[in-house]
Coordinates of C-alpha atoms and ligand atoms in Angstrom, one line a residue:
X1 CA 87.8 73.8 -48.1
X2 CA 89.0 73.8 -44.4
X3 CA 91.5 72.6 -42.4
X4 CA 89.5 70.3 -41.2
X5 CA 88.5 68.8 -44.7
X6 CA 92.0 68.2 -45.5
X7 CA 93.3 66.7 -42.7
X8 CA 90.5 64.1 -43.0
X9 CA 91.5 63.9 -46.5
X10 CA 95.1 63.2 -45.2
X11 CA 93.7 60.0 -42.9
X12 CA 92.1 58.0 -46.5
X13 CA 95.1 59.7 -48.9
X14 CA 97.6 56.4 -49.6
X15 CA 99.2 55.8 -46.1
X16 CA 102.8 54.9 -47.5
X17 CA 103.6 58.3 -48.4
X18 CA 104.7 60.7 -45.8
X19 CA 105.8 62.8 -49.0
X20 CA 101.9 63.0 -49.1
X21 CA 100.9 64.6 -45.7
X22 CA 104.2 66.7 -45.9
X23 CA 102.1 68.7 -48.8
X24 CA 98.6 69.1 -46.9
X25 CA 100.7 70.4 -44.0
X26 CA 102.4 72.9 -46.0
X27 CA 99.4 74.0 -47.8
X28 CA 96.3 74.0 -45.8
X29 CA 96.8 76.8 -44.0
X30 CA 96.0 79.2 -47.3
X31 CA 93.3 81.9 -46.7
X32 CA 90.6 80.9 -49.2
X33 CA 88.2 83.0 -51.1
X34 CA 84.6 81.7 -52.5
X35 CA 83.0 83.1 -55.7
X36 CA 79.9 81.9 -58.2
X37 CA 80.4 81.8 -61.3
X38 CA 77.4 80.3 -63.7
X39 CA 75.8 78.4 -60.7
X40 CA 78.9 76.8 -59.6
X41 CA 81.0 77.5 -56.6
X42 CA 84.3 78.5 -57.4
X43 CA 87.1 78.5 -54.6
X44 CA 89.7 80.7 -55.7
X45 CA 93.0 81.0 -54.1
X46 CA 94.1 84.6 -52.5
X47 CA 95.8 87.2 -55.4
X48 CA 98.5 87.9 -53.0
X49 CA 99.5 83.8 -53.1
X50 CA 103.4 83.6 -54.4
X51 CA 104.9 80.6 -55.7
X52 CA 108.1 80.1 -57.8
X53 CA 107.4 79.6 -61.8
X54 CA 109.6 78.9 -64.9
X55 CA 109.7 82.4 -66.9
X56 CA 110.4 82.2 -70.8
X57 CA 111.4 86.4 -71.1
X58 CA 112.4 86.4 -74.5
X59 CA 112.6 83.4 -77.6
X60 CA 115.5 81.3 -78.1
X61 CA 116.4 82.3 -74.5
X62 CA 116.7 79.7 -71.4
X63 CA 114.4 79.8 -68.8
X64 CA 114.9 82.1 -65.9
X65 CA 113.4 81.1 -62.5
X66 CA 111.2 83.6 -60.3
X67 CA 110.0 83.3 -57.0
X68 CA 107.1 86.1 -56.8
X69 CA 104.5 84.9 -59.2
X70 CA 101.2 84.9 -58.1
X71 CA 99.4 81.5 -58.2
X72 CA 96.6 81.5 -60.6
X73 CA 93.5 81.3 -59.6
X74 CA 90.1 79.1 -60.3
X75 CA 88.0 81.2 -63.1
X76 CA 86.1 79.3 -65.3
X77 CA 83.3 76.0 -63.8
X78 CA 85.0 72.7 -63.6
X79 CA 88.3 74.1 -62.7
X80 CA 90.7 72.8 -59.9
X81 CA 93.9 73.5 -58.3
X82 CA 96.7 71.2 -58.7
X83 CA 100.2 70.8 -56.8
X84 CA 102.4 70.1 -59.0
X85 CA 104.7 67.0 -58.0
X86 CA 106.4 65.8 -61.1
X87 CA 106.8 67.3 -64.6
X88 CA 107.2 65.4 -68.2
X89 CA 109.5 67.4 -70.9
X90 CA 108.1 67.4 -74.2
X91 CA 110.1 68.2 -77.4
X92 CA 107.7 71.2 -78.0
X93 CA 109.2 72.9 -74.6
X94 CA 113.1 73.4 -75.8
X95 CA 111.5 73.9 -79.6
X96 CA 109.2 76.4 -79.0
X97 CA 111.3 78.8 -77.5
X98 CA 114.2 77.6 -79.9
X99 CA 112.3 78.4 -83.4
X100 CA 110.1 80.6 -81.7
X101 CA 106.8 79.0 -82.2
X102 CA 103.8 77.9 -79.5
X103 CA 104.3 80.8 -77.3
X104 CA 101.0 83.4 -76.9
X105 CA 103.2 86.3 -75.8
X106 CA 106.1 87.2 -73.3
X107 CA 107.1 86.5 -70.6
X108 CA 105.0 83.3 -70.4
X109 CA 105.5 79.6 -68.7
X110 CA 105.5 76.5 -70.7
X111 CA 105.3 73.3 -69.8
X112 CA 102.5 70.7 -71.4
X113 CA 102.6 67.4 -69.2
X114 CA 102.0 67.2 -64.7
X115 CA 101.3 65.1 -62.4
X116 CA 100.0 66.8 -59.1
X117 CA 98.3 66.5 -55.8
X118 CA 94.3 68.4 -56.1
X119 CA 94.0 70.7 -53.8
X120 CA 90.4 72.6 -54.9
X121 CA 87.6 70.8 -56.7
X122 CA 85.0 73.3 -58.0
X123 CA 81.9 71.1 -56.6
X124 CA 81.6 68.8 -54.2
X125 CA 80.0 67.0 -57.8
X126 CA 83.3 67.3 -59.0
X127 CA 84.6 64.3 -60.6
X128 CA 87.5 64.4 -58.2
X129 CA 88.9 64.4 -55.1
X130 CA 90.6 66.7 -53.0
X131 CA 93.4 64.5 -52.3
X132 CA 93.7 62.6 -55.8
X133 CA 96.4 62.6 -57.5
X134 CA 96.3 63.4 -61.1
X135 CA 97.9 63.8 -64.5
X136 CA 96.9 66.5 -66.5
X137 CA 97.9 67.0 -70.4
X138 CA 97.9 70.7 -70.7
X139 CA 97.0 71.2 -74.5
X140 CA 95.6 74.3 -73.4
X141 CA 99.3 76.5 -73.6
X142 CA 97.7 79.8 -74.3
X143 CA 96.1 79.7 -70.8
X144 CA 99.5 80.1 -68.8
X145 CA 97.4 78.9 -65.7
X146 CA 97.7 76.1 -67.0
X147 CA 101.3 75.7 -67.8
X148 CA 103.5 72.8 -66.1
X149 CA 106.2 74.7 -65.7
X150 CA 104.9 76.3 -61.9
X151 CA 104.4 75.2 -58.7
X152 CA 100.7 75.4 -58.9
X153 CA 98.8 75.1 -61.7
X154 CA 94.9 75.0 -63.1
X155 CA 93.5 71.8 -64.6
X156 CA 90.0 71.2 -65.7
X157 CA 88.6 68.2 -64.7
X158 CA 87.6 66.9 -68.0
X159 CA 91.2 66.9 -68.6
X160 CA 93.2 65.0 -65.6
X161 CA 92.7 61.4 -64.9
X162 CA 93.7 60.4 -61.6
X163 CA 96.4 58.2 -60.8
X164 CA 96.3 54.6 -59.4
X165 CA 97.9 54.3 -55.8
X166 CA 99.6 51.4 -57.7
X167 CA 101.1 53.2 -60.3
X168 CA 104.0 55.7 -60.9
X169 CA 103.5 59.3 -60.3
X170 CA 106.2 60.2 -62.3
X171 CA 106.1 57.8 -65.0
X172 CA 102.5 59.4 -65.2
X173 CA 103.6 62.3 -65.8
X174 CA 105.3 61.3 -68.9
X175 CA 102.1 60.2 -70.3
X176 CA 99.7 62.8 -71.0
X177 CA 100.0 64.4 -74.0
X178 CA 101.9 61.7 -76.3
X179 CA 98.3 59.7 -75.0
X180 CA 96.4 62.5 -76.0
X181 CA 97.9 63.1 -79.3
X182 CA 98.0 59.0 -79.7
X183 CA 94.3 58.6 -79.0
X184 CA 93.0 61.3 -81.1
X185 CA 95.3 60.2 -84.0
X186 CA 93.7 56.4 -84.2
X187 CA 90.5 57.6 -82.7
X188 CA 89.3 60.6 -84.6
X189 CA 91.4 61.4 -87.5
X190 CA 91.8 57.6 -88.7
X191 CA 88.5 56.7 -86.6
X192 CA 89.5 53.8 -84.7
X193 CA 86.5 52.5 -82.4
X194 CA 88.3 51.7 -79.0
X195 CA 84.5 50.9 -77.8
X196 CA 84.8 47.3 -79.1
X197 CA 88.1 46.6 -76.7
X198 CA 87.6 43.2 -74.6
X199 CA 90.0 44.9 -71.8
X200 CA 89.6 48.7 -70.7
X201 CA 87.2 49.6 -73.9
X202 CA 87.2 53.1 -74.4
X203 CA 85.5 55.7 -76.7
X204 CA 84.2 55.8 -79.8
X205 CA 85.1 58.9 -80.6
X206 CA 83.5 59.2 -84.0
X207 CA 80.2 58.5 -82.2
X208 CA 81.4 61.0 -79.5
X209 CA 82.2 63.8 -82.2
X210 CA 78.4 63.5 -83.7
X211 CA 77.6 64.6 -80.5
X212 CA 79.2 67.7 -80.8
X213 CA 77.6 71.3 -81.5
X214 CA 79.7 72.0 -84.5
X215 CA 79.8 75.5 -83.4
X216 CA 81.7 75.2 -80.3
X217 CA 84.3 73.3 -82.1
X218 CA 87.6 75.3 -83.6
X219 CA 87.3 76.0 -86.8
X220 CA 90.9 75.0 -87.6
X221 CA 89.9 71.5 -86.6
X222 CA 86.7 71.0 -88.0
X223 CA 88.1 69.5 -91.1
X224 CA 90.2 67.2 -89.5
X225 CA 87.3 65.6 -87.0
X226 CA 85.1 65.2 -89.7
X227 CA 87.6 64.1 -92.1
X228 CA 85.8 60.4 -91.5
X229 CA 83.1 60.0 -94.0
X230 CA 82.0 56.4 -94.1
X231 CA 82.2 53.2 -92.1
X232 CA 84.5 51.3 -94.7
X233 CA 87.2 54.2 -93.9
X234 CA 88.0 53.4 -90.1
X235 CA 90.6 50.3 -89.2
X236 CA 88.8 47.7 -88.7
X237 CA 90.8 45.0 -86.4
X238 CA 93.9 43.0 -88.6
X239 CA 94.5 46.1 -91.0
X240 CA 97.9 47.3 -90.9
X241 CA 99.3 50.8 -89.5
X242 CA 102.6 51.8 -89.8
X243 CA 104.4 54.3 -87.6
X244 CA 107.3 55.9 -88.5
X245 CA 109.4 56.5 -84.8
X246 CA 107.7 54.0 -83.3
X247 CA 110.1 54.5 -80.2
X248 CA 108.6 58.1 -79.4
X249 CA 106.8 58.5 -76.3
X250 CA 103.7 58.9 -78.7
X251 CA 104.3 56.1 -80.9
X252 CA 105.0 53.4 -78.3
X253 CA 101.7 54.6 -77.0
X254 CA 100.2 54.7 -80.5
X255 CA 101.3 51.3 -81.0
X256 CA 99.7 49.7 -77.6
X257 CA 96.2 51.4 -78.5
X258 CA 96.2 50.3 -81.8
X259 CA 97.2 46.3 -80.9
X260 CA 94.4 46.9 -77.9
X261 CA 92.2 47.3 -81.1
X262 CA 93.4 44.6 -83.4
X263 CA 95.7 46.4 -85.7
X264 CA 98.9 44.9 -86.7
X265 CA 101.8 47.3 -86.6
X266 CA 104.7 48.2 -88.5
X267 CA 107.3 50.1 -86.6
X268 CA 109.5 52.1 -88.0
X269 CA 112.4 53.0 -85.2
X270 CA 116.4 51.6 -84.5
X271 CA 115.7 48.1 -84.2
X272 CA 118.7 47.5 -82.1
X273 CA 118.3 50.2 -79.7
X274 CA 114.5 49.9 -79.6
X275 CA 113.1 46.6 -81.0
X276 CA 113.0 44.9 -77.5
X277 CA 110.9 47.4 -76.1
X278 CA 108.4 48.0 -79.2
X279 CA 108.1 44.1 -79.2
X280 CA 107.1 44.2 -75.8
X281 CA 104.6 46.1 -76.9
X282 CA 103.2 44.3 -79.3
X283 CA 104.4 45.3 -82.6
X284 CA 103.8 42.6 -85.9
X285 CA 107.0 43.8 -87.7
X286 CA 110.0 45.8 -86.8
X287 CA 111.8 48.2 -89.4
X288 CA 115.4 49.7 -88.7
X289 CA 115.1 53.6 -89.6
X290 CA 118.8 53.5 -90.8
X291 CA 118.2 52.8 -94.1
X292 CA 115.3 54.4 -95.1
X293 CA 114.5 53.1 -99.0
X294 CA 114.7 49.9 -97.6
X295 CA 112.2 50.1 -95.0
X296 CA 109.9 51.4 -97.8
X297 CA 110.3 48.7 -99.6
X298 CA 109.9 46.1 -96.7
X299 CA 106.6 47.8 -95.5
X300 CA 105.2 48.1 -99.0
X301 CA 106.4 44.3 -99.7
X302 CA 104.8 42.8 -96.2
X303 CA 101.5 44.5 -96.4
X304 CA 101.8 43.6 -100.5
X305 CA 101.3 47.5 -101.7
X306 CA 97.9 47.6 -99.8
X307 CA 98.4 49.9 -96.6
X308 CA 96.1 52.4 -96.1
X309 CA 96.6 53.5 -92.7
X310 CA 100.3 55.4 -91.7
X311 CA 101.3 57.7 -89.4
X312 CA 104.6 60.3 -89.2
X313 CA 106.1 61.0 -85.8
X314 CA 109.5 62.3 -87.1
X315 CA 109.2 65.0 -90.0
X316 CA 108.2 66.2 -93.2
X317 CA 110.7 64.0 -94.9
X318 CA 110.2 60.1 -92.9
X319 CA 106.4 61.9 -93.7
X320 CA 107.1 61.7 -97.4
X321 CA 108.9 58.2 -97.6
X322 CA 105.8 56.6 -95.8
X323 CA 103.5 58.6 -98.1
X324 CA 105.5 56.0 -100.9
X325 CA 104.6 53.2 -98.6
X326 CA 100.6 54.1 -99.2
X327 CA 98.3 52.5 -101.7
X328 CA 95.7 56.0 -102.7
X329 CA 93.6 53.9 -104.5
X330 CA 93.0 52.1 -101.5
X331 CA 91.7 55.3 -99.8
X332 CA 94.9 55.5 -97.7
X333 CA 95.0 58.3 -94.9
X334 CA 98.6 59.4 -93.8
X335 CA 98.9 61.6 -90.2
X336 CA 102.0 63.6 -89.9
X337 CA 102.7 64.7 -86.1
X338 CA 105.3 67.0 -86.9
X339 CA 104.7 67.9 -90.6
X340 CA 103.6 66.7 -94.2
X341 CA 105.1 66.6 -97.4
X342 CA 103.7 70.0 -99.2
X343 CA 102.7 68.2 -102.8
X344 CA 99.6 65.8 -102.6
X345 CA 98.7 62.8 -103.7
X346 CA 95.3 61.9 -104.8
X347 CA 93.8 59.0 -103.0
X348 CA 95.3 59.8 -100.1
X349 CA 93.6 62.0 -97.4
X350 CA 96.3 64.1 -95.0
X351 CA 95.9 64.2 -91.4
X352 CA 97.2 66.4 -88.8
X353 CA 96.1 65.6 -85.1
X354 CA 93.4 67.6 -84.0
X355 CA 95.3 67.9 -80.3
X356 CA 92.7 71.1 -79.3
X357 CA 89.9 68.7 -79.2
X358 CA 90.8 67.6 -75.8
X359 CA 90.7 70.8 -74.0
X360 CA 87.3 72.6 -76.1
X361 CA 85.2 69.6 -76.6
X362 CA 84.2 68.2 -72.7
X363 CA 82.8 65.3 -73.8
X364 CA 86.3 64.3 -75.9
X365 CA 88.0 65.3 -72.9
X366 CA 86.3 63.5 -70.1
X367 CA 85.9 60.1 -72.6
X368 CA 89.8 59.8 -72.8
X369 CA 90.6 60.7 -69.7
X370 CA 88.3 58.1 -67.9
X371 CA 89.5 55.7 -70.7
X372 CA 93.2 56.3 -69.3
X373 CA 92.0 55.9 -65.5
X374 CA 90.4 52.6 -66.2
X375 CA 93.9 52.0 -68.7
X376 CA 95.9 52.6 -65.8
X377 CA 93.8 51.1 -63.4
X378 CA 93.7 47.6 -65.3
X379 CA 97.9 47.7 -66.1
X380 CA 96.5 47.2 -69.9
X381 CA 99.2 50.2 -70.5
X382 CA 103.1 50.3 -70.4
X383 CA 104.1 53.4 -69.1
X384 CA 107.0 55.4 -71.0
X385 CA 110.7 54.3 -69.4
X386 CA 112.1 57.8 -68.1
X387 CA 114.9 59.5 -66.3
X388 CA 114.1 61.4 -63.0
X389 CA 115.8 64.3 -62.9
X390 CA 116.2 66.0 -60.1
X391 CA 116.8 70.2 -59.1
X392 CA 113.3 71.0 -59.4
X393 CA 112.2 73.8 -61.6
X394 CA 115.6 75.1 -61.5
X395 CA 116.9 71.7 -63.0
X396 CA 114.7 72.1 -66.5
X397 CA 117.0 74.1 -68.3
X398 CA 120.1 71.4 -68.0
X399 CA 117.2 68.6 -68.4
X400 CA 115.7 70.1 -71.7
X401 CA 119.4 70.5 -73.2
X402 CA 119.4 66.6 -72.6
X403 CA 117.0 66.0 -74.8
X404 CA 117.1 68.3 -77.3
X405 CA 120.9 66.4 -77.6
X406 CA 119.2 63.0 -78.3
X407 CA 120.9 61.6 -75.6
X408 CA 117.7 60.8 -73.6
X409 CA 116.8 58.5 -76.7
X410 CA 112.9 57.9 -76.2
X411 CA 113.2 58.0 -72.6
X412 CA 110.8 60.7 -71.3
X413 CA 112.9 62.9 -69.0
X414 CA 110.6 63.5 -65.7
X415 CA 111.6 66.8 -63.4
X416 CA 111.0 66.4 -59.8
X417 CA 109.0 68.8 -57.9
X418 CA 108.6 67.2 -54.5
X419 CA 111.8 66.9 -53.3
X420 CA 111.8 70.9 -53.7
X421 CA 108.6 72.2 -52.3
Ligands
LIG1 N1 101.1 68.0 -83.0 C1 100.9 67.6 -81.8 O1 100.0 67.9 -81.1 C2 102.0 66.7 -81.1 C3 101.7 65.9 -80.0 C4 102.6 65.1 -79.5 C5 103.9 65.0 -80.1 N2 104.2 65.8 -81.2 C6 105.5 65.7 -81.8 O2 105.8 64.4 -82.1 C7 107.2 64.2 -82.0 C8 107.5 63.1 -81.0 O3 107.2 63.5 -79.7 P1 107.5 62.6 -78.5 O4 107.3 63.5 -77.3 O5 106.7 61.4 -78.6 O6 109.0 62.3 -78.8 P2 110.2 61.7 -77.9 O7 109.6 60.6 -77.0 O8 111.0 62.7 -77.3 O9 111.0 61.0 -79.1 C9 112.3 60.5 -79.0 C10 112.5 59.4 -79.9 O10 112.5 59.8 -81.3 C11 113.3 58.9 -82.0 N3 113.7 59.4 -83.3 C12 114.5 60.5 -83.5 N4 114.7 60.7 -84.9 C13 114.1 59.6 -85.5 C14 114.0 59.2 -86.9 N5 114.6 59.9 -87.8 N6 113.3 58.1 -87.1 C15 112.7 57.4 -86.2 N7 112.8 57.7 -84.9 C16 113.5 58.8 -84.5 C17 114.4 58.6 -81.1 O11 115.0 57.4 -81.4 P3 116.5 57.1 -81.4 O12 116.7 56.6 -79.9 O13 116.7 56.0 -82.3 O14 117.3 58.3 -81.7 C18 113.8 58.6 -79.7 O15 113.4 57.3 -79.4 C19 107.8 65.6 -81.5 O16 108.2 66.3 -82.7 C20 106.6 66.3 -80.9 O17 106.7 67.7 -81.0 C21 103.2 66.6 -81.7

């Protein structure tokens, strides 16, 4: 990549932002070295690159802020190099440090959802731009090149979708992984076809999946993806699904992808706080969370003791009280996000989502994250309300401490980058 390259790059990029050519100034000028690796050209950036990255030294310790770490390089075909402009916070990155869970080793960055500004493609083939902006889900937190939580980071292109000039970087941001996790809950563990869509169809991932070398899939997941056995076991539009906090980042994005494919949907969430929005969004019944046996009781009584479809975005216990909303001898499936009840009942199959899929299986990858171009693209989508907040990387500790309070309340809490490069 030269100067050259980039500043013509620069002349095409979207003209309102100056934001925009302030980064190609500041970041062209980079020595660049070129490798091969498996036939492809791979542009690496220089070891001796520095940039300033979110450090988690020890467990159930803030993040400390360092200004020497090197930026990480391309390694592997189909990698790029992303500016990061705008960070999401996701539960996972104040709870994994908290109870000590989802982090490889120490010290180590976190950090699961970017939007950034491309700055290396591995191919002139390559799927994107230099230039594009992009969201990237990183599922993939035991690569730390990966992690949000930097000021550069890797991506593979199967895993970003570029964003619309017309669209919010930072609401984009928000997006990725509760998309991710939404899709491949419908899609693959319940086996919604999002093919048949009239607007912005998107994968069938069941047909995708038989595709697949089983051998290059985890084993951990294999279970899970081919937990569909028969045609008469996926939704089929005007079958019900209830969610149980519908007003997560995940389930309002559950919700829209199962209405774009005919479901009716129960949401379980504070009606008052939230039942404007989810409405919006297209849900068939709203249930207040307050009081819990109730809401069992209205779901069981409106879908008349025959739902077969649930998912759990809450816990282990909202888990267990819409296990009780389940008919088993209906075949019912229940997907638990963030736990399932430990006993089980028979007739009903258990699902946890098979979130790995999207980084080790290309063709998963690159089918979503098209779908979600050509979602975003169309405006089919809502994009997550969220709060900007500013002070950069520095700024995540405070922000995280927001919403582990509750206080952001299903808004998704967006850090800033640009304003601090
Ligand atoms: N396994 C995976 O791969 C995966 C992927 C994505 C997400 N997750 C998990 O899914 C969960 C949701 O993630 P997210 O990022 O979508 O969350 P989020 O947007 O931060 O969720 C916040 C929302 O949760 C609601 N809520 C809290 N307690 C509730 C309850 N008892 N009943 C109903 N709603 C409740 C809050 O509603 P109020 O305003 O009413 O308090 C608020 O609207 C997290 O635990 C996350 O770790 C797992």
């Amino acid at each position: 990549m030269s100067t050259t390259t980039c500043l013509q790059i620069e002349e095409i990029h979207r003209k309102p932002s100056t934001f925009h050519r302030k980064i190609f100034s500041e970041t062209t000028p980079k020595p660049l070295v070129t490798t091969t690796v498996k036939e492809e050209v791979i542009t690496q950036t220089p070891l001796q690159a520095k940039q300033r990255v979110l450090l988690l030294k020890a467990a159930r310790e803030q993040y400390t802020l360092v200004d020497d770490h090197h930026v990480p390089s391309i390694l592997h075909p189909g990698e790029f190099l992303v500016k990061v402009l705008a960070i999401g916070l996701n539960p996972i990155d104040w709870k994994g440090p908290a109870f000590n869970f989802g982090i490889p080793s120490l010290p180590w960055i976190n950090g699961r959802d970017l939007a950034g500004l491309v700055l290396q493609v591995p191919n002139e083939s390559s799927r994107l731009r230099v230039g594009d902006i992009v969201l990237v889900p990183s599922t993939d937190y035991r690569d730390i090149r990966k992690a949000a939580f930097q000021e550069y980071a890797i991506a593979t292109d199967f895993n970003a979708a570029r964003i619309p000039s017309s669209t919010s970087i930072h609401a984009s941001a928000s997006l990725g992984v509760a998309f991710v996790a939404a899709a491949l809950a419908l899609g693959v563990s319940f086996g919604v076809d999002f093919s048949r869509l009239t607007q912005s169809p998107g994968p069938n991932l069941v047909n995708v999946i038989s595709t697949l070398d089983k051998k290059n899939i985890p084993v951990d997941i294999q279970d899970e993806i081919f937990a569909i056995s028969s045609e008469s076991d996926r939704p089929q539009p005007g079958d019900w699904v209830a969610i149980w906090g519908a007003s997560t980042t995940t389930g309002l994005v559950a919700l829209q992808l199962a209405k774009l494919a005919g479901l009716r949907v129960i949401c379980v969430a504070d009606v008052a706080r939230h039942g404007a929005k989810l409405l919006q969004s297209g849900a068939d019944l709203l249930v207040d969370r307050r009081d819990t046996e109730r809401a069992v009781e209205i779901i069981r009584g409106v879908t008349g003791g025959k739902l077969r479809y649930a998912i759990d975005i809450v816990g282990k216990e909202t888990a267990m009280l819409l296990e009780r909303t389940l008919d088993p001898p209906n075949n019912a499936h229940l997907l638990g996000l963030t736990g399932l009840p430990k006993d089980r009942v028979p007739g009903i199959s258990y699902h946890t989502v098979p979130i790995k899929l999207f980084h080790t299986a290309p063709a998963v990858g690159e089918s979503l994250v098209t779908w979600l171009e050509s979602l975003l693209q169309s405006g089919v989508l809502t994009l997550p309300e969220i709060i900007r907040a500013e002070g950069g990387l520095e700024g995540i500790n405070a922000a995280l401490d927001v919403l582990r309070s509750g206080e952001a309340s299903g808004k998704r809490i967006v850090v800033d980058l640009e304003s601090h490069s």
